[in-house]
């Protein structure tokens, strides 16, 4: 660590730098994690539901900053979480060692760790409930939007060919009010409560040390996710022993595994400190709330496929899909289908390679919440088809799935607002609000 390197006298500096000798900084000896203790037993796979608590405000930039203004996303992308874990592992290990570097690449560069996006959780006492982006076909009254009883409610329309254009409640009161997408986060609480993402606006300046005054033009605006919020996602690790060795696992007890990581921008300026808890709660139910067999009971009925995260999809020529086409559905489902209705939007996925100093390839993604309703044509073996749907929910679709892209659900219980959910998480003592 350069910051902890002892100060040298000028003669030492002259010997080491001016006379051409390279300054060598070795990693501190750590007997518990010496290289000879690198796990030999590899391949133990583990999956977790991941709960993240923001100890400090978090800035996850969704696009390039405009001037000196930094605007955060309202969720934590899987690529951000994966990069933070990789950075923590890289800081703790000597990647110049060939064997350690190979293990590192297998985990963080070749799909050995797969994560999902983290969405704001609903906190109720010492319990948290996961949330999902509301499906785009979930339409609600423009005058009184929402799912709560005192509002006019929302309903999914991917099942039907023609959705209504105005609110039925308002029409009964002799008002004409259009329907609009709900466009909110919905918690998997038995009452399907909406989840609000809290943000904070902060200003920062840079001081010129010569004058003691603010530098001209050095005023920065940060719109960040507020501290104290909980976010929930999933993580799947192919080689658990190597993962814990590289990360110097900070704590594991009967309540699960805990880590402390920094994510996002301005991590050295009081932003981005988080606590992460890996829960043994079944991750397959985290965003789905129910097993698939309870959601798809009759394959002869209409089925709705909903994206739980952005998906990057291409045809055989490498052209990006901007919607769900029939031929694409038939390819991934393995059956002939009739498309009923499609609700989809797209966005650009940009990035920057700091090592190369170049922008990454721009990709087009179908956004989370996009939905398509369809019916199966012809005779299909029900067991085989349901197994195919389970495999799609587990693996996802499209590219960059290790970074959380391509998560989906079939007949999500939100459409029926079924209260028989299994998504609640009891917080461990170190994450409970009163213990913080």
PDB file of C-alpha atoms in Angstrom, residues 207-435:
ATOM      1  CA  UNK A 207     -10.023  24.861  -2.884  1.00  0.00           C
ATOM      2  CA  UNK A 208      -6.893  26.316  -4.452  1.00  0.00           C
ATOM      3  CA  UNK A 209      -4.156  25.750  -1.802  1.00  0.00           C
ATOM      4  CA  UNK A 210      -2.231  28.838  -2.967  1.00  0.00           C
ATOM      5  CA  UNK A 211      -5.092  31.287  -2.491  1.00  0.00           C
ATOM      6  CA  UNK A 212      -7.283  29.447   0.006  1.00  0.00           C
ATOM      7  CA  UNK A 213     -10.279  30.230  -2.214  1.00  0.00           C
ATOM      8  CA  UNK A 214     -12.564  28.104  -4.341  1.00  0.00           C
ATOM      9  CA  UNK A 215     -11.207  27.403  -7.803  1.00  0.00           C
ATOM     10  CA  UNK A 216     -13.184  28.842 -10.666  1.00  0.00           C
ATOM     11  CA  UNK A 217     -15.339  26.147 -12.269  1.00  0.00           C
ATOM     12  CA  UNK A 218     -14.623  23.543  -9.581  1.00  0.00           C
ATOM     13  CA  UNK A 219     -18.153  23.256  -8.221  1.00  0.00           C
ATOM     14  CA  UNK A 220     -19.526  19.706  -8.334  1.00  0.00           C
ATOM     15  CA  UNK A 221     -23.086  18.453  -7.897  1.00  0.00           C
ATOM     16  CA  UNK A 222     -23.682  14.874  -6.736  1.00  0.00           C
ATOM     17  CA  UNK A 223     -27.111  13.243  -6.840  1.00  0.00           C
ATOM     18  CA  UNK A 224     -26.551  10.058  -4.828  1.00  0.00           C
ATOM     19  CA  UNK A 225     -28.517   7.185  -3.335  1.00  0.00           C
ATOM     20  CA  UNK A 226     -29.089   8.143   0.294  1.00  0.00           C
ATOM     21  CA  UNK A 227     -27.343   6.257   3.082  1.00  0.00           C
ATOM     22  CA  UNK A 228     -29.326   3.841   5.238  1.00  0.00           C
ATOM     23  CA  UNK A 229     -31.143   2.108   2.387  1.00  0.00           C
ATOM     24  CA  UNK A 230     -31.226  -1.650   1.763  1.00  0.00           C
ATOM     25  CA  UNK A 231     -30.830  -3.252  -1.661  1.00  0.00           C
ATOM     26  CA  UNK A 232     -31.428  -6.899  -2.542  1.00  0.00           C
ATOM     27  CA  UNK A 233     -30.124  -9.116  -5.349  1.00  0.00           C
ATOM     28  CA  UNK A 234     -28.578 -12.541  -5.883  1.00  0.00           C
ATOM     29  CA  UNK A 235     -25.070 -13.920  -6.345  1.00  0.00           C
ATOM     30  CA  UNK A 236     -23.917 -17.307  -7.644  1.00  0.00           C
ATOM     31  CA  UNK A 237     -20.316 -18.421  -7.056  1.00  0.00           C
ATOM     32  CA  UNK A 238     -18.819 -21.375  -8.905  1.00  0.00           C
ATOM     33  CA  UNK A 239     -15.745 -21.799  -6.657  1.00  0.00           C
ATOM     34  CA  UNK A 240     -16.630 -20.793  -3.124  1.00  0.00           C
ATOM     35  CA  UNK A 241     -13.276 -21.782  -1.555  1.00  0.00           C
ATOM     36  CA  UNK A 242     -11.225 -19.639  -3.940  1.00  0.00           C
ATOM     37  CA  UNK A 243     -13.713 -16.763  -3.679  1.00  0.00           C
ATOM     38  CA  UNK A 244     -13.408 -16.592   0.100  1.00  0.00           C
ATOM     39  CA  UNK A 245      -9.615 -16.972  -0.080  1.00  0.00           C
ATOM     40  CA  UNK A 246      -9.224 -14.077  -2.528  1.00  0.00           C
ATOM     41  CA  UNK A 247     -11.564 -11.797  -0.606  1.00  0.00           C
ATOM     42  CA  UNK A 248     -10.173 -12.633   2.843  1.00  0.00           C
ATOM     43  CA  UNK A 249     -13.686 -13.385   4.024  1.00  0.00           C
ATOM     44  CA  UNK A 250     -14.422 -10.947   6.807  1.00  0.00           C
ATOM     45  CA  UNK A 251     -17.061 -12.796   8.753  1.00  0.00           C
ATOM     46  CA  UNK A 252     -19.148 -15.974   8.652  1.00  0.00           C
ATOM     47  CA  UNK A 253     -21.430 -17.177  11.405  1.00  0.00           C
ATOM     48  CA  UNK A 254     -24.841 -18.718  11.803  1.00  0.00           C
ATOM     49  CA  UNK A 255     -26.393 -15.541  10.373  1.00  0.00           C
ATOM     50  CA  UNK A 256     -24.435 -15.838   7.106  1.00  0.00           C
ATOM     51  CA  UNK A 257     -21.406 -14.247   5.447  1.00  0.00           C
ATOM     52  CA  UNK A 258     -20.677 -10.517   5.735  1.00  0.00           C
ATOM     53  CA  UNK A 259     -18.399  -8.285   3.657  1.00  0.00           C
ATOM     54  CA  UNK A 260     -17.608  -4.603   3.491  1.00  0.00           C
ATOM     55  CA  UNK A 261     -17.068  -3.103   0.028  1.00  0.00           C
ATOM     56  CA  UNK A 262     -16.987   0.296  -1.657  1.00  0.00           C
ATOM     57  CA  UNK A 263     -18.962   0.819  -4.837  1.00  0.00           C
ATOM     58  CA  UNK A 264     -19.577   3.623  -7.293  1.00  0.00           C
ATOM     59  CA  UNK A 265     -17.914   6.974  -7.856  1.00  0.00           C
ATOM     60  CA  UNK A 266     -16.179   9.257  -5.341  1.00  0.00           C
ATOM     61  CA  UNK A 267     -15.282   6.271  -3.133  1.00  0.00           C
ATOM     62  CA  UNK A 268     -12.442   8.290  -1.580  1.00  0.00           C
ATOM     63  CA  UNK A 269     -14.629  11.281  -0.737  1.00  0.00           C
ATOM     64  CA  UNK A 270     -17.113   9.853   1.709  1.00  0.00           C
ATOM     65  CA  UNK A 271     -19.240   7.899  -0.773  1.00  0.00           C
ATOM     66  CA  UNK A 272     -19.807   4.256  -1.561  1.00  0.00           C
ATOM     67  CA  UNK A 273     -19.171   2.403   1.726  1.00  0.00           C
ATOM     68  CA  UNK A 274     -21.561  -0.551   2.027  1.00  0.00           C
ATOM     69  CA  UNK A 275     -22.110  -3.661   4.130  1.00  0.00           C
ATOM     70  CA  UNK A 276     -23.016  -6.848   2.280  1.00  0.00           C
ATOM     71  CA  UNK A 277     -24.741  -9.881   3.772  1.00  0.00           C
ATOM     72  CA  UNK A 278     -24.924 -13.200   1.905  1.00  0.00           C
ATOM     73  CA  UNK A 279     -28.049 -14.977   3.091  1.00  0.00           C
ATOM     74  CA  UNK A 280     -28.780 -18.681   2.713  1.00  0.00           C
ATOM     75  CA  UNK A 281     -32.327 -17.755   1.670  1.00  0.00           C
ATOM     76  CA  UNK A 282     -33.189 -19.579  -1.562  1.00  0.00           C
ATOM     77  CA  UNK A 283     -32.056 -17.154  -4.298  1.00  0.00           C
ATOM     78  CA  UNK A 284     -34.409 -18.700  -6.880  1.00  0.00           C
ATOM     79  CA  UNK A 285     -37.319 -17.122  -4.982  1.00  0.00           C
ATOM     80  CA  UNK A 286     -35.709 -13.725  -4.397  1.00  0.00           C
ATOM     81  CA  UNK A 287     -37.271 -11.942  -7.369  1.00  0.00           C
ATOM     82  CA  UNK A 288     -39.963 -14.506  -8.186  1.00  0.00           C
ATOM     83  CA  UNK A 289     -41.712 -14.931  -4.838  1.00  0.00           C
ATOM     84  CA  UNK A 290     -43.070 -18.377  -5.757  1.00  0.00           C
ATOM     85  CA  UNK A 291     -41.815 -21.547  -7.452  1.00  0.00           C
ATOM     86  CA  UNK A 292     -42.579 -21.718 -11.164  1.00  0.00           C
ATOM     87  CA  UNK A 293     -45.022 -24.619 -10.834  1.00  0.00           C
ATOM     88  CA  UNK A 294     -47.300 -22.369  -8.761  1.00  0.00           C
ATOM     89  CA  UNK A 295     -47.164 -19.614 -11.385  1.00  0.00           C
ATOM     90  CA  UNK A 296     -47.541 -21.676 -14.569  1.00  0.00           C
ATOM     91  CA  UNK A 297     -50.252 -24.220 -13.804  1.00  0.00           C
ATOM     92  CA  UNK A 298     -51.859 -24.612 -17.243  1.00  0.00           C
ATOM     93  CA  UNK A 299     -49.670 -24.173 -20.313  1.00  0.00           C
ATOM     94  CA  UNK A 300     -52.724 -23.890 -22.554  1.00  0.00           C
ATOM     95  CA  UNK A 301     -53.490 -20.504 -21.001  1.00  0.00           C
ATOM     96  CA  UNK A 302     -51.771 -17.214 -21.876  1.00  0.00           C
ATOM     97  CA  UNK A 303     -48.274 -16.791 -20.422  1.00  0.00           C
ATOM     98  CA  UNK A 304     -46.416 -13.543 -19.797  1.00  0.00           C
ATOM     99  CA  UNK A 305     -42.628 -13.271 -19.889  1.00  0.00           C
ATOM    100  CA  UNK A 306     -41.298 -10.243 -17.984  1.00  0.00           C
ATOM    101  CA  UNK A 307     -37.721  -8.986 -17.834  1.00  0.00           C
ATOM    102  CA  UNK A 308     -36.471  -8.440 -14.282  1.00  0.00           C
ATOM    103  CA  UNK A 309     -33.296  -6.776 -15.575  1.00  0.00           C
ATOM    104  CA  UNK A 310     -32.114  -5.249 -18.851  1.00  0.00           C
ATOM    105  CA  UNK A 311     -31.436  -7.811 -21.593  1.00  0.00           C
ATOM    106  CA  UNK A 312     -28.963  -7.557 -24.494  1.00  0.00           C
ATOM    107  CA  UNK A 313     -30.343  -9.669 -27.347  1.00  0.00           C
ATOM    108  CA  UNK A 314     -29.128 -10.038 -30.931  1.00  0.00           C
ATOM    109  CA  UNK A 315     -30.148 -11.920 -34.054  1.00  0.00           C
ATOM    110  CA  UNK A 316     -27.824 -14.220 -36.034  1.00  0.00           C
ATOM    111  CA  UNK A 317     -26.356 -11.170 -37.806  1.00  0.00           C
ATOM    112  CA  UNK A 318     -25.419  -9.443 -34.545  1.00  0.00           C
ATOM    113  CA  UNK A 319     -28.174  -6.823 -34.809  1.00  0.00           C
ATOM    114  CA  UNK A 320     -29.716  -5.794 -31.489  1.00  0.00           C
ATOM    115  CA  UNK A 321     -33.352  -6.626 -30.815  1.00  0.00           C
ATOM    116  CA  UNK A 322     -35.488  -3.675 -29.738  1.00  0.00           C
ATOM    117  CA  UNK A 323     -38.550  -5.761 -28.955  1.00  0.00           C
ATOM    118  CA  UNK A 324     -39.672  -9.384 -28.510  1.00  0.00           C
ATOM    119  CA  UNK A 325     -40.207 -10.959 -31.902  1.00  0.00           C
ATOM    120  CA  UNK A 326     -42.036 -14.210 -32.490  1.00  0.00           C
ATOM    121  CA  UNK A 327     -39.024 -15.981 -33.992  1.00  0.00           C
ATOM    122  CA  UNK A 328     -36.898 -15.063 -30.984  1.00  0.00           C
ATOM    123  CA  UNK A 329     -39.500 -16.394 -28.524  1.00  0.00           C
ATOM    124  CA  UNK A 330     -39.812 -19.632 -30.476  1.00  0.00           C
ATOM    125  CA  UNK A 331     -36.053 -20.031 -30.459  1.00  0.00           C
ATOM    126  CA  UNK A 332     -35.604 -19.682 -26.690  1.00  0.00           C
ATOM    127  CA  UNK A 333     -38.817 -21.525 -25.739  1.00  0.00           C
ATOM    128  CA  UNK A 334     -38.413 -24.373 -28.226  1.00  0.00           C
ATOM    129  CA  UNK A 335     -42.116 -24.290 -29.199  1.00  0.00           C
ATOM    130  CA  UNK A 336     -44.380 -22.475 -31.664  1.00  0.00           C
ATOM    131  CA  UNK A 337     -46.129 -19.487 -30.109  1.00  0.00           C
ATOM    132  CA  UNK A 338     -48.648 -16.786 -30.947  1.00  0.00           C
ATOM    133  CA  UNK A 339     -47.684 -13.348 -29.614  1.00  0.00           C
ATOM    134  CA  UNK A 340     -50.595 -11.558 -27.941  1.00  0.00           C
ATOM    135  CA  UNK A 341     -49.104  -8.205 -26.963  1.00  0.00           C
ATOM    136  CA  UNK A 342     -45.655  -6.681 -26.463  1.00  0.00           C
ATOM    137  CA  UNK A 343     -44.555  -3.835 -24.199  1.00  0.00           C
ATOM    138  CA  UNK A 344     -40.890  -2.968 -24.627  1.00  0.00           C
ATOM    139  CA  UNK A 345     -38.455  -0.067 -24.462  1.00  0.00           C
ATOM    140  CA  UNK A 346     -34.735   0.115 -25.154  1.00  0.00           C
ATOM    141  CA  UNK A 347     -31.743   2.037 -23.860  1.00  0.00           C
ATOM    142  CA  UNK A 348     -28.067   2.321 -24.731  1.00  0.00           C
ATOM    143  CA  UNK A 349     -25.462   0.585 -22.581  1.00  0.00           C
ATOM    144  CA  UNK A 350     -22.259   2.643 -22.573  1.00  0.00           C
ATOM    145  CA  UNK A 351     -19.021   2.113 -20.704  1.00  0.00           C
ATOM    146  CA  UNK A 352     -15.398   3.155 -20.499  1.00  0.00           C
ATOM    147  CA  UNK A 353     -12.256   1.040 -20.266  1.00  0.00           C
ATOM    148  CA  UNK A 354     -10.017   2.880 -17.819  1.00  0.00           C
ATOM    149  CA  UNK A 355      -7.057   0.602 -18.598  1.00  0.00           C
ATOM    150  CA  UNK A 356      -7.155   1.295 -22.342  1.00  0.00           C
ATOM    151  CA  UNK A 357      -8.480   4.825 -22.039  1.00  0.00           C
ATOM    152  CA  UNK A 358     -11.163   4.079 -24.640  1.00  0.00           C
ATOM    153  CA  UNK A 359     -14.962   3.843 -24.607  1.00  0.00           C
ATOM    154  CA  UNK A 360     -16.468   0.374 -24.659  1.00  0.00           C
ATOM    155  CA  UNK A 361     -18.680  -0.966 -27.425  1.00  0.00           C
ATOM    156  CA  UNK A 362     -22.153   0.602 -27.240  1.00  0.00           C
ATOM    157  CA  UNK A 363     -24.899  -1.980 -26.839  1.00  0.00           C
ATOM    158  CA  UNK A 364     -28.686  -1.680 -27.066  1.00  0.00           C
ATOM    159  CA  UNK A 365     -30.680  -3.366 -24.290  1.00  0.00           C
ATOM    160  CA  UNK A 366     -34.370  -4.053 -23.821  1.00  0.00           C
ATOM    161  CA  UNK A 367     -35.086  -2.494 -20.427  1.00  0.00           C
ATOM    162  CA  UNK A 368     -36.214  -4.233 -17.249  1.00  0.00           C
ATOM    163  CA  UNK A 369     -39.996  -4.484 -17.003  1.00  0.00           C
ATOM    164  CA  UNK A 370     -40.501  -5.140 -20.712  1.00  0.00           C
ATOM    165  CA  UNK A 371     -43.149  -7.841 -21.149  1.00  0.00           C
ATOM    166  CA  UNK A 372     -44.643 -10.073 -23.807  1.00  0.00           C
ATOM    167  CA  UNK A 373     -47.793 -12.179 -23.650  1.00  0.00           C
ATOM    168  CA  UNK A 374     -48.046 -15.341 -25.750  1.00  0.00           C
ATOM    169  CA  UNK A 375     -49.904 -18.625 -26.182  1.00  0.00           C
ATOM    170  CA  UNK A 376     -48.453 -21.964 -27.228  1.00  0.00           C
ATOM    171  CA  UNK A 377     -49.494 -23.355 -30.590  1.00  0.00           C
ATOM    172  CA  UNK A 378     -49.789 -27.089 -31.076  1.00  0.00           C
ATOM    173  CA  UNK A 379     -49.292 -29.926 -28.608  1.00  0.00           C
ATOM    174  CA  UNK A 380     -46.445 -29.676 -26.109  1.00  0.00           C
ATOM    175  CA  UNK A 381     -45.302 -31.931 -23.298  1.00  0.00           C
ATOM    176  CA  UNK A 382     -46.183 -29.919 -20.123  1.00  0.00           C
ATOM    177  CA  UNK A 383     -43.366 -31.290 -17.970  1.00  0.00           C
ATOM    178  CA  UNK A 384     -40.712 -30.696 -20.605  1.00  0.00           C
ATOM    179  CA  UNK A 385     -41.976 -27.172 -21.292  1.00  0.00           C
ATOM    180  CA  UNK A 386     -42.057 -26.186 -17.604  1.00  0.00           C
ATOM    181  CA  UNK A 387     -38.501 -27.523 -17.221  1.00  0.00           C
ATOM    182  CA  UNK A 388     -37.480 -25.302 -20.152  1.00  0.00           C
ATOM    183  CA  UNK A 389     -39.027 -22.261 -18.437  1.00  0.00           C
ATOM    184  CA  UNK A 390     -37.237 -23.098 -15.171  1.00  0.00           C
ATOM    185  CA  UNK A 391     -33.917 -23.294 -17.020  1.00  0.00           C
ATOM    186  CA  UNK A 392     -34.525 -19.889 -18.640  1.00  0.00           C
ATOM    187  CA  UNK A 393     -35.355 -18.319 -15.278  1.00  0.00           C
ATOM    188  CA  UNK A 394     -32.214 -19.787 -13.753  1.00  0.00           C
ATOM    189  CA  UNK A 395     -29.774 -18.938 -16.557  1.00  0.00           C
ATOM    190  CA  UNK A 396     -31.372 -15.847 -18.108  1.00  0.00           C
ATOM    191  CA  UNK A 397     -31.175 -14.811 -21.768  1.00  0.00           C
ATOM    192  CA  UNK A 398     -28.848 -12.771 -23.949  1.00  0.00           C
ATOM    193  CA  UNK A 399     -25.345 -11.471 -23.336  1.00  0.00           C
ATOM    194  CA  UNK A 400     -23.437 -10.418 -20.180  1.00  0.00           C
ATOM    195  CA  UNK A 401     -25.581 -12.586 -17.922  1.00  0.00           C
ATOM    196  CA  UNK A 402     -22.779 -12.812 -15.332  1.00  0.00           C
ATOM    197  CA  UNK A 403     -23.226  -9.043 -14.857  1.00  0.00           C
ATOM    198  CA  UNK A 404     -26.951  -9.382 -14.169  1.00  0.00           C
ATOM    199  CA  UNK A 405     -28.382  -8.861 -17.644  1.00  0.00           C
ATOM    200  CA  UNK A 406     -31.202 -11.052 -18.967  1.00  0.00           C
ATOM    201  CA  UNK A 407     -33.038 -11.993 -15.748  1.00  0.00           C
ATOM    202  CA  UNK A 408     -36.688 -12.882 -16.393  1.00  0.00           C
ATOM    203  CA  UNK A 409     -39.852 -14.383 -14.940  1.00  0.00           C
ATOM    204  CA  UNK A 410     -42.869 -16.202 -16.340  1.00  0.00           C
ATOM    205  CA  UNK A 411     -46.315 -15.348 -14.938  1.00  0.00           C
ATOM    206  CA  UNK A 412     -44.871 -13.332 -12.089  1.00  0.00           C
ATOM    207  CA  UNK A 413     -47.254 -13.349  -9.069  1.00  0.00           C
ATOM    208  CA  UNK A 414     -47.501  -9.542  -9.312  1.00  0.00           C
ATOM    209  CA  UNK A 415     -49.968 -10.024 -12.181  1.00  0.00           C
ATOM    210  CA  UNK A 416     -52.440 -11.826  -9.942  1.00  0.00           C
ATOM    211  CA  UNK A 417     -51.270  -9.955  -6.844  1.00  0.00           C
ATOM    212  CA  UNK A 418     -51.073 -13.339  -5.134  1.00  0.00           C
ATOM    213  CA  UNK A 419     -50.318 -12.914  -1.428  1.00  0.00           C
ATOM    214  CA  UNK A 420     -48.762 -16.380  -1.051  1.00  0.00           C
ATOM    215  CA  UNK A 421     -45.201 -15.164  -1.413  1.00  0.00           C
ATOM    216  CA  UNK A 422     -41.967 -16.511   0.047  1.00  0.00           C
ATOM    217  CA  UNK A 423     -39.667 -13.518  -0.278  1.00  0.00           C
ATOM    218  CA  UNK A 424     -39.273 -12.018   3.218  1.00  0.00           C
ATOM    219  CA  UNK A 425     -35.781 -11.848   4.715  1.00  0.00           C
ATOM    220  CA  UNK A 426     -35.097 -11.514   8.430  1.00  0.00           C
ATOM    221  CA  UNK A 427     -32.141  -9.169   8.852  1.00  0.00           C
ATOM    222  CA  UNK A 428     -29.125 -10.342  10.867  1.00  0.00           C
ATOM    223  CA  UNK A 429     -28.393  -8.461  14.062  1.00  0.00           C
ATOM    224  CA  UNK A 430     -25.530  -6.416  12.564  1.00  0.00           C
ATOM    225  CA  UNK A 431     -27.829  -5.033   9.846  1.00  0.00           C
ATOM    226  CA  UNK A 432     -30.940  -4.361  11.952  1.00  0.00           C
ATOM    227  CA  UNK A 433     -31.863  -0.645  12.027  1.00  0.00           C
ATOM    228  CA  UNK A 434     -31.696  -0.368  15.820  1.00  0.00           C
ATOM    229  CA  UNK A 435     -28.211  -1.977  15.915  1.00  0.00           C
TER     230      UNK A 435
END
